[in-house]
Coordinates of C-alpha atoms and ligand atoms in Angstrom, one line a residue:
M1 CA 118.7 82.9 118.4
I2 CA 115.6 82.4 120.6
V3 CA 115.7 81.8 124.3
L4 CA 112.6 80.1 125.5
M5 CA 112.0 80.8 129.2
K6 CA 110.4 78.2 131.6
Y7 CA 106.8 78.5 132.6
G8 CA 106.6 81.1 135.4
A9 CA 110.1 82.5 134.8
T10 CA 110.5 85.7 136.9
Q11 CA 111.1 89.2 135.6
A12 CA 114.6 89.0 137.2
E13 CA 115.4 85.8 135.2
I14 CA 114.2 87.5 132.0
D15 CA 116.3 90.6 132.8
G16 CA 119.2 88.3 133.4
V17 CA 118.9 86.8 129.9
C18 CA 118.6 90.3 128.4
E19 CA 121.7 91.5 130.2
A20 CA 123.7 88.4 129.1
I21 CA 122.7 89.2 125.5
R22 CA 123.7 92.8 125.8
S23 CA 127.1 91.8 127.2
F24 CA 127.7 90.4 123.8
Q25 CA 126.9 93.8 122.2
L26 CA 123.6 92.4 120.9
E27 CA 120.0 93.8 121.5
P28 CA 117.4 91.4 123.0
L29 CA 113.8 91.5 122.0
V30 CA 111.3 90.2 124.7
L31 CA 108.4 88.3 123.1
P32 CA 105.6 87.9 125.5
G33 CA 103.3 84.8 125.2
D34 CA 102.2 81.7 126.9
R35 CA 105.8 81.4 127.9
T36 CA 108.2 84.4 127.5
A37 CA 110.8 84.1 124.9
V38 CA 113.7 86.4 124.3
G39 CA 115.0 86.8 120.7
I40 CA 117.9 88.4 119.1
P41 CA 116.6 90.0 115.9
S42 CA 120.0 91.1 114.4
A43 CA 122.7 88.9 112.8
I44 CA 124.9 87.2 115.3
P45 CA 128.6 87.0 114.4
Q46 CA 129.6 83.4 113.7
E47 CA 132.3 83.3 116.5
V48 CA 129.9 84.5 119.1
R49 CA 127.1 82.0 118.5
Q50 CA 128.4 79.0 120.5
P51 CA 129.7 80.9 123.6
L52 CA 126.5 82.9 123.7
E53 CA 124.4 79.8 123.5
D54 CA 126.5 78.1 126.2
L55 CA 126.1 81.0 128.5
L56 CA 122.3 81.5 127.9
S57 CA 121.6 77.8 128.4
T58 CA 123.0 77.9 132.0
L59 CA 121.0 80.9 133.1
P60 CA 118.2 80.5 135.7
G61 CA 114.7 80.4 134.2
V62 CA 115.9 79.3 130.7
S63 CA 114.2 76.3 129.2
K64 CA 115.7 76.0 125.8
V65 CA 118.0 78.0 123.4
T66 CA 117.3 77.6 119.7
Q67 CA 119.5 78.8 116.8
V68 CA 117.5 80.2 114.0
S69 CA 118.8 78.3 111.0
R70 CA 117.7 80.7 108.2
P71 CA 118.8 84.3 107.6
Y72 CA 115.3 85.7 108.4
K73 CA 114.4 85.5 112.0
Q74 CA 111.1 87.1 113.0
A75 CA 109.5 85.6 109.9
S76 CA 110.6 82.1 110.9
L77 CA 108.6 79.4 112.6
E78 CA 111.4 79.0 115.1
W79 CA 110.7 82.6 116.2
Q80 CA 106.9 82.1 116.3
P81 CA 105.6 78.6 116.0
Q82 CA 101.9 79.6 115.9
P83 CA 100.5 81.0 112.6
T84 CA 100.1 84.8 112.4
V85 CA 96.4 85.9 112.3
V86 CA 95.8 89.3 110.7
R87 CA 92.6 91.0 111.9
I88 CA 91.1 93.9 110.1
G89 CA 87.7 95.0 111.3
S90 CA 85.6 91.8 111.2
V91 CA 87.8 90.1 108.7
E92 CA 90.3 87.5 109.9
I93 CA 93.2 86.3 107.7
G94 CA 94.9 83.1 109.0
P95 CA 94.6 79.4 109.2
R96 CA 90.9 79.2 110.2
T97 CA 89.6 81.2 107.2
F98 CA 90.0 81.6 103.4
Q99 CA 89.8 85.2 102.3
V100 CA 89.5 86.5 98.7
M101 CA 90.6 89.9 97.5
G102 CA 88.9 90.8 94.2
G103 CA 88.7 93.8 92.0
P104 CA 90.1 95.4 88.8
C105 CA 93.8 95.8 88.1
S106 CA 93.3 99.6 88.0
I107 CA 90.7 102.0 89.4
E108 CA 89.6 103.6 86.1
S109 CA 86.5 105.6 87.0
E110 CA 83.9 105.8 89.8
E111 CA 81.4 103.9 87.6
Q112 CA 83.8 101.1 86.6
F113 CA 85.0 100.7 90.1
R114 CA 81.5 100.6 91.7
Q115 CA 80.4 97.9 89.2
A116 CA 83.5 95.9 90.1
A117 CA 82.9 96.4 93.8
L118 CA 79.3 95.3 93.6
A119 CA 80.4 92.1 91.7
V120 CA 83.0 91.3 94.3
K121 CA 80.5 91.9 97.2
R122 CA 77.7 89.9 95.6
A123 CA 80.0 87.0 95.0
G124 CA 80.9 86.9 98.7
A125 CA 84.5 88.3 98.9
R126 CA 85.4 90.6 101.7
I127 CA 88.3 92.7 100.3
L128 CA 88.3 95.0 97.3
R129 CA 91.5 95.5 95.3
G130 CA 92.3 98.1 92.7
G131 CA 95.5 100.0 91.7
A132 CA 95.7 103.8 91.9
F133 CA 99.5 104.0 91.5
K134 CA 100.3 101.5 88.8
P135 CA 103.8 100.1 88.2
R136 CA 103.6 99.8 84.4
T137 CA 106.4 98.4 82.2
S138 CA 105.9 101.2 79.7
P139 CA 105.8 104.9 80.7
Y140 CA 103.2 105.4 77.9
A141 CA 100.7 102.9 79.5
F142 CA 97.9 104.1 81.8
Q143 CA 99.6 105.0 85.1
G144 CA 96.5 105.1 87.4
L145 CA 94.4 107.8 88.8
A146 CA 96.7 108.4 91.8
E147 CA 95.0 110.1 94.8
E148 CA 91.7 110.5 92.9
G149 CA 91.7 106.7 92.5
L150 CA 92.2 106.2 96.2
R151 CA 89.4 108.6 97.0
I152 CA 87.1 106.6 94.7
M153 CA 88.2 103.4 96.2
R154 CA 87.4 104.5 99.8
A155 CA 84.1 106.0 98.9
V156 CA 82.9 102.9 96.9
A157 CA 84.3 100.4 99.4
D158 CA 82.4 102.2 102.3
E159 CA 79.3 102.4 100.3
V160 CA 79.4 98.6 99.4
G161 CA 80.9 97.4 102.6
L162 CA 84.3 96.0 101.8
L163 CA 87.9 96.3 103.0
T164 CA 90.5 97.7 100.6
V165 CA 93.9 96.9 99.4
S166 CA 96.0 99.1 97.0
E167 CA 99.6 99.4 95.9
V168 CA 102.1 101.9 97.2
M169 CA 105.2 102.3 95.1
S170 CA 107.5 104.5 97.2
G171 CA 108.3 105.1 100.9
D172 CA 107.3 108.8 100.5
A173 CA 103.8 107.8 99.4
V174 CA 103.1 105.5 102.3
P175 CA 101.3 108.1 104.5
L176 CA 99.0 109.2 101.5
V177 CA 98.0 105.6 100.6
A178 CA 97.7 104.5 104.2
K179 CA 95.2 107.4 104.7
Y180 CA 92.7 105.7 102.3
V181 CA 93.3 101.9 102.4
D182 CA 93.0 99.1 104.9
I183 CA 95.9 97.1 103.5
L184 CA 99.1 98.4 101.8
Q185 CA 100.1 96.4 98.8
I186 CA 103.8 96.2 97.9
G187 CA 104.0 95.0 94.3
A188 CA 106.3 92.3 92.8
R189 CA 108.5 95.0 91.3
S190 CA 108.9 96.7 94.6
M191 CA 109.6 93.6 96.8
Q192 CA 113.2 94.7 97.2
N193 CA 112.6 98.4 97.6
Y194 CA 114.0 98.5 101.1
P195 CA 113.1 102.1 102.0
L196 CA 109.5 101.3 101.0
L197 CA 109.6 98.2 103.2
V198 CA 110.9 100.2 106.1
E199 CA 108.1 102.8 105.7
A200 CA 105.5 100.1 105.4
G201 CA 106.8 98.6 108.6
L202 CA 106.6 101.9 110.4
S203 CA 103.1 102.7 109.1
G204 CA 101.6 100.0 111.3
K205 CA 99.1 99.1 108.5
P206 CA 98.7 95.5 107.4
V207 CA 101.0 94.9 104.4
F208 CA 100.3 92.6 101.4
L209 CA 103.8 91.7 100.1
K210 CA 104.0 90.2 96.6
R211 CA 106.9 88.0 95.7
G212 CA 109.3 89.4 93.1
P213 CA 109.2 87.6 89.7
A214 CA 112.7 86.2 90.3
A215 CA 112.9 86.2 94.1
T216 CA 114.1 83.2 96.0
V217 CA 112.3 82.1 99.2
D218 CA 115.1 83.7 101.3
E219 CA 114.8 87.0 99.5
F220 CA 111.1 87.0 99.8
L221 CA 111.1 86.3 103.6
L222 CA 113.9 88.7 104.2
A223 CA 111.8 91.4 102.5
A224 CA 109.0 90.5 104.9
E225 CA 111.6 90.6 107.7
Y226 CA 112.2 94.3 106.9
I227 CA 108.6 95.1 107.7
L228 CA 108.5 92.9 110.8
H229 CA 111.7 94.4 112.1
R230 CA 110.0 97.8 112.2
G231 CA 107.5 96.5 114.6
N232 CA 104.7 95.6 112.2
P233 CA 103.6 92.0 112.6
N234 CA 100.7 92.2 110.1
V235 CA 102.4 90.9 106.9
I236 CA 100.6 88.8 104.3
L237 CA 102.7 87.1 101.7
C238 CA 101.6 86.6 98.1
E239 CA 102.9 84.3 95.4
R240 CA 102.1 85.9 92.0
G241 CA 104.2 83.9 89.5
V242 CA 107.8 83.9 88.6
V243 CA 109.6 84.5 85.3
P244 CA 108.2 81.9 82.9
L245 CA 110.2 79.5 80.7
D246 CA 107.7 80.0 77.9
R247 CA 106.2 83.5 77.6
S248 CA 104.2 82.6 74.5
Y249 CA 101.8 80.6 76.7
V250 CA 101.8 82.3 80.1
R251 CA 102.7 85.7 81.5
N252 CA 104.3 84.2 84.6
T253 CA 104.6 80.7 86.0
L254 CA 102.6 80.4 89.2
D255 CA 104.9 78.7 91.7
L256 CA 102.3 76.9 93.7
S257 CA 104.9 74.7 95.3
V258 CA 106.1 77.7 97.2
V259 CA 102.9 77.6 99.3
P260 CA 103.8 74.5 101.3
V261 CA 107.4 75.6 101.3
L262 CA 106.5 78.9 102.9
K263 CA 104.2 77.2 105.3
A264 CA 107.1 75.0 106.4
H265 CA 109.3 78.0 107.2
T266 CA 107.1 80.9 108.2
H267 CA 104.1 81.7 110.3
L268 CA 102.9 84.5 108.0
P269 CA 99.7 84.0 106.0
V270 CA 100.3 83.1 102.3
F271 CA 98.0 84.3 99.5
V272 CA 98.1 83.3 95.8
D273 CA 97.4 85.6 92.8
P274 CA 96.4 83.4 89.8
S275 CA 95.7 86.5 87.7
H276 CA 99.2 87.8 87.4
G277 CA 100.4 84.2 88.0
T278 CA 99.1 83.1 84.6
G279 CA 98.1 86.3 82.7
F280 CA 95.0 84.7 81.1
A281 CA 91.4 84.7 82.5
R282 CA 90.8 81.1 81.2
Y283 CA 93.6 79.7 83.4
V284 CA 92.7 81.6 86.6
P285 CA 89.9 79.3 88.0
A286 CA 92.1 76.1 87.8
M287 CA 95.0 77.8 89.6
A288 CA 92.8 79.5 92.1
R289 CA 91.2 76.1 93.0
A290 CA 94.6 74.5 93.2
A291 CA 95.8 77.3 95.6
V292 CA 93.0 76.5 98.1
V293 CA 94.0 72.8 98.2
A294 CA 97.8 73.7 98.3
G295 CA 97.2 75.3 101.7
A296 CA 97.0 79.0 100.8
D297 CA 95.2 81.4 103.2
G298 CA 93.5 83.4 100.5
L299 CA 93.5 84.6 96.9
M300 CA 93.9 87.9 95.0
V301 CA 91.9 87.9 91.8
E302 CA 91.4 90.5 89.1
V303 CA 87.8 91.2 88.3
H304 CA 86.5 93.8 85.7
P305 CA 82.9 94.6 84.7
N306 CA 84.1 94.7 81.1
P307 CA 87.5 93.1 80.7
K308 CA 87.8 93.9 77.0
A309 CA 87.6 97.6 77.8
A310 CA 90.1 97.5 80.8
L311 CA 92.9 100.0 80.8
S312 CA 95.3 97.5 82.2
D313 CA 95.5 93.7 82.5
G314 CA 92.1 93.0 80.7
S315 CA 93.3 89.6 79.4
Q316 CA 93.6 88.2 82.9
A317 CA 90.5 89.7 84.5
L318 CA 87.5 87.6 85.3
T319 CA 84.0 88.9 84.4
P320 CA 81.6 89.3 87.4
E321 CA 79.9 86.0 86.3
G322 CA 83.2 84.2 86.1
F323 CA 84.2 85.5 89.6
A324 CA 80.9 84.5 91.1
E325 CA 81.4 80.9 89.8
L326 CA 84.9 80.8 91.1
M327 CA 83.7 81.9 94.5
E328 CA 81.3 79.0 94.6
D329 CA 84.1 76.6 93.9
V330 CA 86.4 78.3 96.5
R331 CA 83.7 78.0 99.2
R332 CA 83.3 74.3 98.5
L333 CA 87.1 73.6 98.5
A334 CA 87.7 75.8 101.5
E335 CA 85.2 73.7 103.4
F336 CA 86.9 70.6 102.2
V337 CA 90.2 71.8 103.7
G338 CA 88.6 72.8 106.9
R339 CA 88.4 76.6 106.4
E340 CA 85.7 79.1 106.6
A341 CA 85.2 81.2 103.4
Ligands
PEP401 C1 98.8 94.2 90.6 O1 98.4 93.6 91.6 O2 98.0 94.9 89.9 C2 100.2 94.2 90.3 C3 100.8 95.1 89.6 O3 100.8 93.0 90.6 P1 102.3 92.5 90.6 O4 103.0 93.5 91.5 O5 102.2 91.1 91.2 O6 102.8 92.5 89.2
MN402 MN1 97.2 93.9 87.3

């Protein structure tokens, strides 16, 4: 439930609304803005909804009371009608821009990562990706370089001049990963790791949250809600493909339709990952271009200096040349949809 105050509502009127909410054993959250709003971030018992709405509507200084119709609250457009803009250094993520995160699936060595970073920078992207803690299906597959990988990432990104994003797999590891990266990535497999979501929320770092391969929109936005609920407003959503009907053709099915659906229900920025979303480099450019036109705010794309030699996800990695070509297309399409890339 959101109580929108009138323009110029006094502090006493705002306090009155908060008191009324507390009298129902609920905690108010004051949202400053053009006009003050007071939200109730927790679940409201069914039997209390109507009497509470009736009471709040009559209080002085109140303009409108809105019931949030979905289970997530702070992630909803009712809670915040204007799009969230995430600012990291000079990079802005939001409705005015189109940002691309590029880089290899895994940080494999300083040399491999530097080459990837230079390719990403040269092509004009602003954010460098790379995994140091890898969630691999098999325990025998390359698991990542762990802290050494993060050290390489920070050093190379600073040298080349890019922001960084890397995955964190457990709540305990959040402080370590947060020490090295600009954006914490929560992978598809971890989307419902609630202790991790809580720690990411408490960290205050921007969080790049990937949709689970079988997650509904409600589940996805409720995962984001865990982070918002801990006072961290900088959440970026990422569609990366859902369980496919036919695995002999694609690794996942990129659900591009979720982009306009998310835009209709949340103010959070939405990215698309066509690399994991298809699993094959040859399908990545088409889906990346489609994502720009579908209304996404950015892309995450895997790029490797030598995909054939990659220690993970080589089949879906673009070469530096392929990535540069894609970035040309992205810039043209971004301009077409009125964004700066
Ligand atoms: C990744 O970005 O390398 C990754 C493991 O992605 P996802 O969590 O989407 O599978
Ligand atoms: Mn990968």
